[in-house]
Coordinates of C-alpha atoms (C1' of nucleotides) in Angstrom, one line a residue:
Chain A
X1 CA -8.9 2.5 35.4
X2 CA -12.2 0.9 36.2
X3 CA -13.2 3.5 38.8
X4 CA -13.2 6.2 36.2
X5 CA -16.5 5.8 34.4
X6 CA -15.6 8.2 31.6
X7 CA -12.5 6.2 30.8
X8 CA -13.4 4.1 27.9
X9 CA -11.3 0.8 27.8
X10 CA -9.1 0.5 24.7
X11 CA -11.0 -2.6 23.6
X12 CA -14.0 -0.4 23.1
X13 CA -12.3 2.6 21.8
X14 CA -13.7 3.7 18.5
X15 CA -10.3 5.2 17.4
X16 CA -8.5 2.1 18.1
X17 CA -9.2 0.6 14.6
X18 CA -7.1 3.5 13.0
X19 CA -4.3 3.1 15.4
X20 CA -1.1 1.0 16.0
X21 CA -3.2 -0.9 18.2
X22 CA -5.2 -2.4 15.7
X23 CA -3.1 -5.6 15.7
X24 CA -3.1 -6.3 19.3
X25 CA -4.8 -9.4 20.9
X26 CA -7.7 -8.7 23.2
X27 CA -5.5 -9.6 26.3
X28 CA -2.9 -7.1 25.3
X29 CA -5.2 -4.4 24.5
X30 CA -6.8 -5.0 28.1
X31 CA -3.2 -4.9 29.6
X32 CA -2.5 -1.4 28.1
X33 CA -6.2 -0.3 28.7
X34 CA -5.8 -1.2 32.6
X35 CA -2.9 1.1 32.7
X36 CA -4.0 4.0 30.8
X37 CA -5.7 7.2 31.8
X38 CA -7.9 9.2 29.7
X39 CA -7.5 13.1 30.0
X40 CA -9.7 15.7 28.5
X41 CA -7.5 18.8 27.0
X42 CA -8.7 22.2 25.8
X43 CA -7.0 24.0 22.8
X44 CA -3.9 25.6 23.8
X45 CA -2.7 23.0 26.6
X46 CA 0.5 21.2 26.2
X47 CA 0.9 17.5 26.2
X48 CA 4.7 17.6 26.7
X49 CA 7.6 19.9 26.2
X50 CA 10.8 19.5 24.0
X51 CA 13.7 18.3 26.0
X52 CA 11.8 16.8 28.9
X53 CA 11.9 13.3 29.7
X54 CA 9.1 11.0 28.4
X55 CA 7.0 9.0 30.8
X56 CA 4.9 7.3 28.5
X57 CA 3.1 7.9 25.1
X58 CA 0.0 9.5 24.2
X59 CA -2.8 8.0 22.2
X60 CA -5.5 10.5 20.6
X61 CA -8.8 9.4 21.1
X62 CA -10.3 12.7 19.5
X63 CA -9.0 16.2 18.6
X64 CA -6.0 17.4 17.0
X65 CA -2.5 17.9 18.4
X66 CA 0.4 19.9 16.7
X67 CA 3.7 18.3 17.3
X68 CA 6.4 21.1 16.7
X69 CA 9.9 22.1 17.1
X70 CA 10.7 25.8 18.5
X71 CA 13.4 27.1 16.2
X72 CA 16.3 29.3 17.6
X73 CA 14.6 32.5 16.2
X74 CA 11.4 31.5 18.3
X75 CA 9.2 30.4 15.3
X76 CA 7.4 27.1 15.4
X77 CA 8.0 24.3 12.8
X78 CA 5.1 21.9 12.7
X79 CA 6.4 18.6 12.2
X80 CA 3.1 16.7 12.4
X81 CA -0.5 17.1 13.1
X82 CA -1.7 14.3 15.2
X83 CA -5.6 13.0 15.0
X84 CA -7.8 10.3 16.3
X85 CA -6.0 7.1 16.4
X86 CA -2.5 8.6 16.4
X87 CA 0.1 7.7 18.9
X88 CA 2.6 10.6 20.1
X89 CA 5.8 10.5 21.7
X90 CA 7.0 7.0 21.2
X91 CA 10.0 7.9 19.3
X92 CA 11.4 9.8 22.3
X93 CA 10.6 6.7 24.3
X94 CA 12.1 4.1 21.8
X95 CA 15.0 6.4 21.1
X96 CA 15.6 6.5 24.9
X97 CA 16.2 10.4 24.7
X98 CA 14.4 13.5 25.9
X99 CA 11.4 14.7 23.7
X100 CA 12.7 16.3 20.6
X101 CA 9.6 18.2 20.0
X102 CA 6.8 19.6 21.9
X103 CA 2.9 18.8 21.5
X104 CA 0.0 21.2 21.9
X105 CA -3.6 20.8 21.6
X106 CA -5.0 22.5 18.5
X107 CA -8.7 21.1 18.6
X108 CA -10.2 20.2 22.0
X109 CA -9.2 16.4 22.7
X110 CA -9.5 13.3 24.6
X111 CA -6.1 11.7 24.9
X112 CA -5.1 8.6 26.7
X113 CA -1.8 8.5 28.5
X114 CA -0.1 5.1 28.7
X115 CA 2.7 4.7 31.0
X116 CA 6.0 3.8 29.7
X117 CA 6.1 0.3 31.3
X118 CA 2.7 -0.8 29.8
X119 CA 3.7 0.3 26.6
X120 CA 7.2 -1.1 26.5
X121 CA 6.1 -4.4 28.2
X122 CA 3.3 -4.8 25.5
X123 CA 5.8 -4.0 22.9
X124 CA 8.4 -6.5 23.8
X125 CA 5.8 -9.0 24.5
X126 CA 4.2 -8.9 21.1
X127 CA 6.6 -8.9 18.1
X128 CA 3.8 -8.2 15.8
X129 CA 3.0 -4.9 17.7
X130 CA 6.7 -4.0 17.7
X131 CA 6.8 -4.8 14.1
X132 CA 3.8 -2.4 13.5
X133 CA 5.4 0.4 15.7
X134 CA 8.8 0.2 13.9
X135 CA 6.9 0.1 10.5
X136 CA 5.3 3.4 11.4
X137 CA 8.5 4.8 12.4
X138 CA 10.2 3.9 9.5
X139 CA 7.4 5.4 7.4
X140 CA 7.5 8.5 9.4
X141 CA 11.2 8.9 8.7
X142 CA 10.5 8.6 4.9
X143 CA 7.8 11.4 5.1
X144 CA 10.3 13.6 7.0
X145 CA 12.9 13.1 4.5
X146 CA 10.3 14.1 1.8
X147 CA 9.4 17.3 3.8
X148 CA 13.0 18.2 4.2
X149 CA 13.4 17.8 0.4
X150 CA 10.5 19.8 -0.3
X151 CA 11.6 22.6 2.1
X152 CA 14.8 23.1 0.4
X153 CA 13.9 22.6 -3.3
X154 CA 10.2 24.1 -3.7
X155 CA 8.8 27.5 -3.2
X156 CA 6.5 28.7 -0.6
X157 CA 3.8 28.7 -3.1
X158 CA 4.1 25.2 -4.1
X159 CA 4.5 24.2 -0.3
X160 CA 1.5 26.0 0.8
X161 CA -0.7 24.5 -2.1
X162 CA 0.6 21.1 -1.0
X163 CA -0.1 21.6 2.5
X164 CA -3.7 22.5 1.6
X165 CA -4.2 19.4 -0.4
X166 CA -2.9 17.4 2.6
X167 CA -4.9 19.2 5.1
X168 CA -8.0 18.4 3.0
X169 CA -7.2 14.7 2.6
X170 CA -6.8 14.5 6.4
X171 CA -9.6 16.8 7.6
X172 CA -11.8 17.5 4.4
X173 CA -15.5 17.1 4.4
X174 CA -17.0 16.7 1.0
X175 CA -19.3 19.2 -0.5
X176 CA -20.0 18.7 -4.1
X177 CA -17.3 19.9 -6.3
X178 CA -15.5 21.5 -3.3
X179 CA -13.9 20.2 -0.1
X180 CA -14.0 22.0 3.4
X181 CA -10.8 21.7 5.7
X182 CA -12.8 21.1 9.0
X183 CA -10.0 22.3 11.1
X184 CA -9.3 25.8 12.5
X185 CA -5.8 26.8 12.2
X186 CA -4.4 30.4 12.6
X187 CA -2.3 31.7 9.8
X188 CA 0.5 31.5 12.1
X189 CA 0.0 27.8 12.5
X190 CA -0.3 27.4 8.8
X191 CA 3.0 29.0 8.2
X192 CA 4.4 26.8 11.1
X193 CA 3.5 23.8 8.7
X194 CA 4.7 25.3 5.6
X195 CA 7.8 26.6 7.1
X196 CA 7.4 30.2 6.3
X197 CA 6.4 33.7 7.6
X198 CA 2.9 34.4 8.6
X199 CA 2.6 37.4 6.2
X200 CA 3.4 35.2 3.4
X201 CA 0.6 32.7 4.1
X202 CA -1.8 35.5 4.3
X203 CA -0.6 36.9 1.1
X204 CA -0.7 33.6 -0.7
X205 CA -4.0 32.5 0.5
X206 CA -5.6 35.7 -0.8
X207 CA -3.8 35.1 -4.0
X208 CA -5.3 31.5 -4.1
X209 CA -8.7 32.9 -3.3
X210 CA -8.2 35.6 -6.0
X211 CA -7.4 32.8 -8.4
X212 CA -10.8 30.8 -7.4
X213 CA -8.5 27.9 -6.0
X214 CA -10.0 28.4 -2.4
X215 CA -12.6 30.2 -0.4
X216 CA -12.9 31.3 3.2
X217 CA -16.0 30.0 5.3
X218 CA -15.3 31.7 8.7
X219 CA -12.1 30.5 9.8
X220 CA -12.1 27.5 7.5
X221 CA -10.8 27.1 4.2
X222 CA -12.7 25.5 1.3
X223 CA -10.8 23.9 -1.5
X224 CA -12.4 24.9 -4.8
X225 CA -10.1 23.7 -7.3
X226 CA -8.0 20.8 -6.0
X227 CA -6.5 20.1 -9.5
X228 CA -5.5 23.8 -9.6
X229 CA -3.7 23.6 -6.4
X230 CA -2.1 20.3 -7.2
X231 CA -0.5 21.9 -10.5
X232 CA 0.5 24.8 -8.3
X233 CA 2.2 22.3 -5.9
X234 CA 4.6 20.7 -8.1
X235 CA 6.9 21.1 -11.2
X236 CA 5.3 18.3 -13.0
X237 CA 2.0 16.4 -11.9
Chain B
X1 CA 30.7 -16.9 2.4
X2 CA 33.5 -19.2 3.4
X3 CA 34.5 -19.5 -0.2
X4 CA 35.2 -15.8 -0.7
X5 CA 38.6 -15.2 1.1
X6 CA 38.3 -11.4 0.9
X7 CA 34.9 -11.5 2.8
X8 CA 35.9 -10.7 6.3
X9 CA 33.1 -12.4 8.6
X10 CA 31.2 -9.9 10.6
X11 CA 32.5 -11.4 13.8
X12 CA 36.0 -10.3 12.9
X13 CA 34.9 -6.9 11.2
X14 CA 36.6 -3.8 12.7
X15 CA 33.6 -1.5 11.9
X16 CA 31.3 -3.8 13.9
X17 CA 31.9 -2.2 17.2
X18 CA 30.5 1.1 15.8
X19 CA 27.4 -0.5 14.3
X20 CA 24.1 -1.6 15.4
X21 CA 25.5 -5.1 15.4
X22 CA 27.6 -4.2 18.4
X23 CA 25.0 -5.9 20.7
X24 CA 24.5 -9.0 19.0
X25 CA 25.7 -12.4 20.4
X26 CA 28.4 -14.3 18.7
X27 CA 26.0 -16.8 17.4
X28 CA 23.8 -14.2 15.9
X29 CA 26.8 -12.1 14.4
X30 CA 27.7 -15.4 12.7
X31 CA 24.1 -16.2 11.6
X32 CA 24.2 -12.9 9.7
X33 CA 27.8 -13.2 8.7
X34 CA 27.1 -16.4 7.0
X35 CA 24.6 -14.9 4.6
X36 CA 26.1 -11.7 4.0
X37 CA 28.2 -10.6 0.9
X38 CA 30.9 -8.1 0.6
X39 CA 31.2 -6.0 -2.3
X40 CA 33.7 -3.3 -3.3
X41 CA 32.2 -0.2 -4.9
X42 CA 33.8 2.6 -6.5
X43 CA 33.0 6.3 -6.4
X44 CA 29.7 7.1 -8.3
X45 CA 28.4 3.6 -8.0
X46 CA 24.8 3.3 -7.1
X47 CA 23.8 0.9 -4.0
X48 CA 20.0 1.3 -4.8
X49 CA 17.7 3.5 -6.5
X50 CA 14.6 5.2 -4.9
X51 CA 11.3 3.6 -5.4
X52 CA 12.8 0.2 -6.0
X53 CA 12.0 -2.7 -3.8
X54 CA 14.5 -3.5 -0.9
X55 CA 16.0 -7.0 -0.9
X56 CA 18.2 -6.5 2.2
X57 CA 20.0 -4.1 3.9
X58 CA 23.7 -2.6 3.5
X59 CA 26.5 -2.3 6.1
X60 CA 29.3 0.0 5.4
X61 CA 32.5 -1.5 6.3
X62 CA 34.6 1.3 4.9
X63 CA 34.0 4.3 2.6
X64 CA 31.2 6.9 2.4
X65 CA 27.7 6.8 0.8
X66 CA 25.5 9.5 0.1
X67 CA 21.8 8.9 0.7
X68 CA 19.6 11.3 -1.3
X69 CA 16.4 12.2 -2.7
X70 CA 15.8 13.7 -6.1
X71 CA 13.4 16.6 -6.0
X72 CA 11.2 17.2 -8.7
X73 CA 13.4 19.9 -10.2
X74 CA 16.2 17.4 -10.6
X75 CA 18.4 18.7 -7.6
X76 CA 19.6 16.2 -4.9
X77 CA 19.0 16.5 -1.5
X78 CA 21.4 14.5 0.7
X79 CA 19.5 13.3 3.7
X80 CA 22.3 11.3 5.4
X81 CA 26.1 10.5 4.9
X82 CA 26.9 7.0 5.7
X83 CA 30.3 5.9 6.7
X84 CA 31.9 2.9 8.4
X85 CA 29.5 0.7 10.6
X86 CA 26.4 2.6 9.3
X87 CA 23.3 0.4 8.3
X88 CA 21.7 1.5 5.3
X89 CA 18.2 0.8 3.8
X90 CA 16.5 -0.7 6.9
X91 CA 13.8 1.9 7.1
X92 CA 12.6 0.8 3.9
X93 CA 12.7 -3.0 4.8
X94 CA 11.0 -2.1 8.2
X95 CA 8.5 0.2 6.8
X96 CA 7.6 -2.4 4.3
X97 CA 7.7 0.0 1.4
X98 CA 10.1 0.6 -1.6
X99 CA 13.2 2.8 -0.9
X100 CA 12.2 6.5 -0.5
X101 CA 15.8 7.5 -1.3
X102 CA 18.8 6.6 -3.3
X103 CA 22.2 5.6 -2.2
X104 CA 25.5 6.4 -4.1
X105 CA 29.2 5.8 -3.3
X106 CA 31.1 9.0 -2.5
X107 CA 34.3 7.5 -1.4
X108 CA 35.5 4.1 -2.4
X109 CA 33.7 1.6 -0.3
X110 CA 33.5 -2.1 1.0
X111 CA 29.8 -2.8 1.8
X112 CA 28.2 -6.0 2.9
X113 CA 24.9 -6.8 1.6
X114 CA 22.6 -8.8 4.1
X115 CA 19.6 -10.3 2.7
X116 CA 16.3 -9.4 4.1
X117 CA 15.5 -12.7 5.6
X118 CA 18.7 -13.0 7.6
X119 CA 18.3 -9.7 8.8
X120 CA 14.8 -10.0 9.8
X121 CA 15.1 -13.3 11.3
X122 CA 17.8 -12.1 13.4
X123 CA 15.8 -9.0 14.3
X124 CA 13.0 -11.0 15.3
X125 CA 15.0 -13.6 17.2
X126 CA 16.7 -11.0 19.1
X127 CA 14.8 -8.4 20.9
X128 CA 17.8 -6.5 22.1
X129 CA 18.9 -6.2 18.7
X130 CA 15.2 -5.2 17.5
X131 CA 15.4 -2.6 20.3
X132 CA 18.9 -1.2 19.1
X133 CA 17.7 -0.9 15.7
X134 CA 14.3 1.0 16.8
X135 CA 16.3 3.1 18.8
X136 CA 18.3 4.3 15.8
X137 CA 15.4 4.8 13.8
X138 CA 13.7 6.8 16.4
X139 CA 16.8 8.8 16.8
X140 CA 17.1 9.5 13.1
X141 CA 13.6 10.7 12.9
X142 CA 14.4 13.2 15.5
X143 CA 17.4 14.3 13.7
X144 CA 15.5 14.7 10.5
X145 CA 12.8 16.9 12.2
X146 CA 15.7 19.3 13.4
X147 CA 17.0 19.3 9.8
X148 CA 13.6 20.3 8.5
X149 CA 13.3 23.0 11.0
X150 CA 16.8 24.3 10.1
X151 CA 15.8 24.2 6.5
X152 CA 12.7 26.4 6.9
X153 CA 14.2 28.7 9.7
X154 CA 17.7 29.3 9.1
X155 CA 19.6 31.0 6.4
X156 CA 21.9 29.4 3.9
X157 CA 24.9 30.8 5.6
X158 CA 23.9 29.5 8.9
X159 CA 23.1 26.2 7.5
X160 CA 26.3 25.9 5.6
X161 CA 28.4 26.8 8.8
X162 CA 26.4 24.2 10.5
X163 CA 27.1 21.5 7.8
X164 CA 30.8 22.3 7.9
X165 CA 31.2 21.9 11.7
X166 CA 29.1 18.6 11.4
X167 CA 31.3 17.4 8.5
X168 CA 34.3 18.3 10.8
X169 CA 33.1 16.2 13.7
X170 CA 32.5 13.1 11.6
X171 CA 35.4 13.4 9.1
X172 CA 37.8 15.6 10.7
X173 CA 41.4 14.9 11.4
X174 CA 43.1 17.3 14.0
X175 CA 46.0 19.4 13.1
X176 CA 46.9 21.7 16.0
X177 CA 44.4 24.7 16.1
X178 CA 42.8 23.5 12.8
X179 CA 40.7 20.5 11.6
X180 CA 40.8 19.1 8.2
X181 CA 37.5 17.6 6.9
X182 CA 39.0 14.4 5.3
X183 CA 36.3 13.8 2.9
X184 CA 36.2 15.2 -0.9
X185 CA 32.8 16.4 -1.8
X186 CA 31.9 18.7 -4.8
X187 CA 30.4 22.2 -4.3
X188 CA 27.4 20.5 -5.7
X189 CA 27.2 17.7 -3.1
X190 CA 27.8 20.4 -0.3
X191 CA 24.8 22.3 -1.9
X192 CA 22.8 18.9 -1.8
X193 CA 23.5 18.5 2.0
X194 CA 22.6 22.2 3.0
X195 CA 19.9 22.3 0.5
X196 CA 20.7 25.1 -1.7
X197 CA 22.2 26.0 -5.0
X198 CA 25.6 25.1 -6.1
X199 CA 26.7 28.9 -6.8
X200 CA 25.5 29.7 -3.3
X201 CA 27.7 27.2 -1.7
X202 CA 30.7 28.5 -3.9
X203 CA 30.2 32.0 -2.9
X204 CA 29.7 31.4 0.7
X205 CA 32.8 29.1 1.1
X206 CA 35.0 31.7 -0.5
X207 CA 33.3 34.5 1.9
X208 CA 34.1 32.1 4.8
X209 CA 37.9 31.7 3.4
X210 CA 38.1 35.4 3.1
X211 CA 37.0 35.9 6.7
X212 CA 39.5 33.4 7.9
X213 CA 37.1 30.7 9.1
X214 CA 38.2 28.0 6.7
X215 CA 40.8 27.3 4.3
X216 CA 41.1 25.1 1.1
X217 CA 43.8 22.1 0.7
X218 CA 43.5 20.6 -2.6
X219 CA 39.7 19.6 -2.7
X220 CA 39.5 19.3 1.1
X221 CA 38.3 22.1 3.5
X222 CA 40.2 22.8 6.7
X223 CA 38.2 24.5 9.5
X224 CA 40.4 27.2 10.9
X225 CA 37.9 29.0 13.4
X226 CA 35.4 26.4 14.6
X227 CA 34.1 29.0 17.1
X228 CA 33.4 31.5 14.4
X229 CA 31.5 29.1 12.2
X230 CA 29.5 27.9 15.2
X231 CA 28.7 31.6 15.9
X232 CA 27.6 32.0 12.4
X233 CA 25.5 28.7 12.3
X234 CA 23.1 29.9 15.1
X235 CA 21.2 32.8 16.4
X236 CA 22.5 32.2 19.9
X237 CA 25.3 29.7 20.9
Chain C
dT1 C1' 49.3 14.3 -24.8
dG2 C1' 45.6 16.4 -26.5
dT3 C1' 40.6 16.7 -26.1
dA4 C1' 36.5 16.4 -23.6
dT5 C1' 34.0 16.9 -19.4
dT6 C1' 33.3 18.1 -15.1
dC7 C1' 34.1 21.2 -11.5
dT8 C1' 34.9 25.9 -9.7
dA9 C1' 34.4 30.5 -9.9
dT10 C1' 32.4 35.3 -10.9
dG11 C1' 29.0 38.8 -12.4
dA12 C1' 24.8 40.5 -13.4
dT13 C1' 20.0 40.1 -12.9
dA14 C1' 15.5 38.7 -11.2
dA15 C1' 12.5 36.6 -8.3
dT16 C1' 11.3 35.2 -3.8
dA17 C1' 10.4 35.8 0.5
dG18 C1' 11.2 38.1 5.0
dT19 C1' 10.9 42.3 8.1
dC20 C1' 9.0 46.2 9.8
dA21 C1' 5.2 49.2 10.4
dG22 C1' 0.8 50.4 10.7
dT23 C1' -4.3 49.2 10.7
dA24 C1' -8.5 46.7 10.9
dT25 C1' -10.8 42.7 12.7
dT26 C1' -12.1 39.3 15.7
dT27 C1' -11.9 36.9 20.0
dT28 C1' -11.4 36.8 24.7
dT29 C1' -11.3 38.7 29.3
dT30 C1' -13.0 41.5 32.9
Chain D
dA1 C1' -20.3 46.4 27.3
dA2 C1' -15.8 48.0 27.4
dA3 C1' -11.0 47.1 27.3
dA4 C1' -7.4 44.2 25.8
dA5 C1' -5.4 40.9 23.5
dA6 C1' -4.9 38.0 19.6
dT7 C1' -5.3 37.6 14.8
dA8 C1' -5.8 39.0 10.1
dC9 C1' -4.5 42.1 6.6
dT10 C1' -1.7 45.6 3.7
dG11 C1' 2.2 48.2 1.8
dA12 C1' 6.7 49.5 1.5
dC13 C1' 11.3 48.0 1.8
dT14 C1' 15.2 45.1 2.0
dA15 C1' 17.8 41.1 2.1
dT16 C1' 18.5 36.8 0.4
dT17 C1' 19.1 33.4 -2.8
dA18 C1' 18.3 31.4 -7.3
dT19 C1' 19.0 31.7 -12.2
dC20 C1' 21.6 32.6 -16.2
dA21 C1' 25.7 33.4 -18.6
dT22 C1' 30.2 32.9 -19.3
dA23 C1' 35.2 31.6 -18.4
dG24 C1' 38.8 29.5 -16.4
dA25 C1' 40.8 25.3 -13.6
dA26 C1' 41.1 20.7 -13.0
dT27 C1' 40.3 16.1 -14.0
dA28 C1' 39.2 12.2 -16.7
dC29 C1' 40.0 9.6 -21.0
dA30 C1' 41.0 7.7 -25.1

DNA sequence: TGTATTCTATGATAATAGTCAGTATTTTTT
DNA sequence: AAAAAATACTGACTATTATCATAGAATACA
């Protein structure tokens, strides 16, 4: 909206090139841009709640968002960590159902809200964009099936090692032979990603540290031996 | 193909009304129908293998198909049981990647193969159909996230009870106060759905039987106490 | 029809991971 | 700066579930 000076238009947004919107024509980007609304969010704020009605989608300009389900025992299962360029909430919109998960800011974020109509109109008016979104959706389904298989067939140790490697590949900053995961997560949140109890994560992380696989730097984790973790994370590999 | 007398055209196919194709116009159904190919499959036959290239999609006319991933320990995680009217393999096609899972016939089946081009052309030529497919994909993603959450946060007993209830709702035939699951699965396959060891399923099923929740009739399972199972399957409910 | 193979079942044991309780440490709030 | 709250950690214990071994039953097959 032109009367909001802090609201960078999508066509100038640096994170667009990483996003589903990278395929859109200039006119289409502008059409979305004219309807979107940028909001800043602090850590802990909720973007949307499970079982509520989606009114649009969210596009992450900066920051990190956890997408999670709350199990019947009260624990959180984190199904996705969204970062710069990621779209959130489009599955509920396209599935024409209420949100099946919730989203909370993990690291201070700038997030654009694109109203349902603007998004759907652009989608239906641009087959290429529609295909791109559907491609992403299909890919996510495959990823989720993989996670399910890992959850039922691998040990917590293997899964934690795997999660660390993945966090490093998404949020890692190189430092010689080691890699720092540049994202602060509580032990409880890591447990939510792995799908285990907080205490198990704490114990395993200190085991990994004792074995020289990782180190701690403040609240951040440094991967010291990626190969060692990779070996731990799978039966072969 | 008109020279194959046994190949019922889609426009006359009884399972179409349950399928994603229920929205298509007559012309579009015929366009798909003209390119499809009906094949009979016996139990145990493979429809496609994980990591191979999809050449089209499968539409189940009759029978049951298990869609599964093979974990690194060799065990199967069944991610979906497909039945009459279900489309299989479209996620890989739309995700433009190789199959991320495999599909095997569980109960003798008649399955139509629709070549990639015919499917994609119809999809891109009919926004309504495209939307319908995307809706299904989005829904499946939500279902998979739910399964992941259950896998990490619920006990095997709870999950097995839940699986039995779901099998009953998909394959159940009513019989007074009880419901027969009209589908033969081995204990190993049930374990593959639940995500556990075969022995655990065997033990729990006989526990359920001892507790009057289920009974066996040949290789089929009869739900005697659905409420009891439902109570077992969740912390509340 | 006999044989091989697969499937179901059961017991014993071990490993894994969860829960509970209590304490230390860090962070946030007032 | 003190108090409160949240987070991290540790130990003890328990429950759950996997694994291994073995045997019987059912099914396929040749």
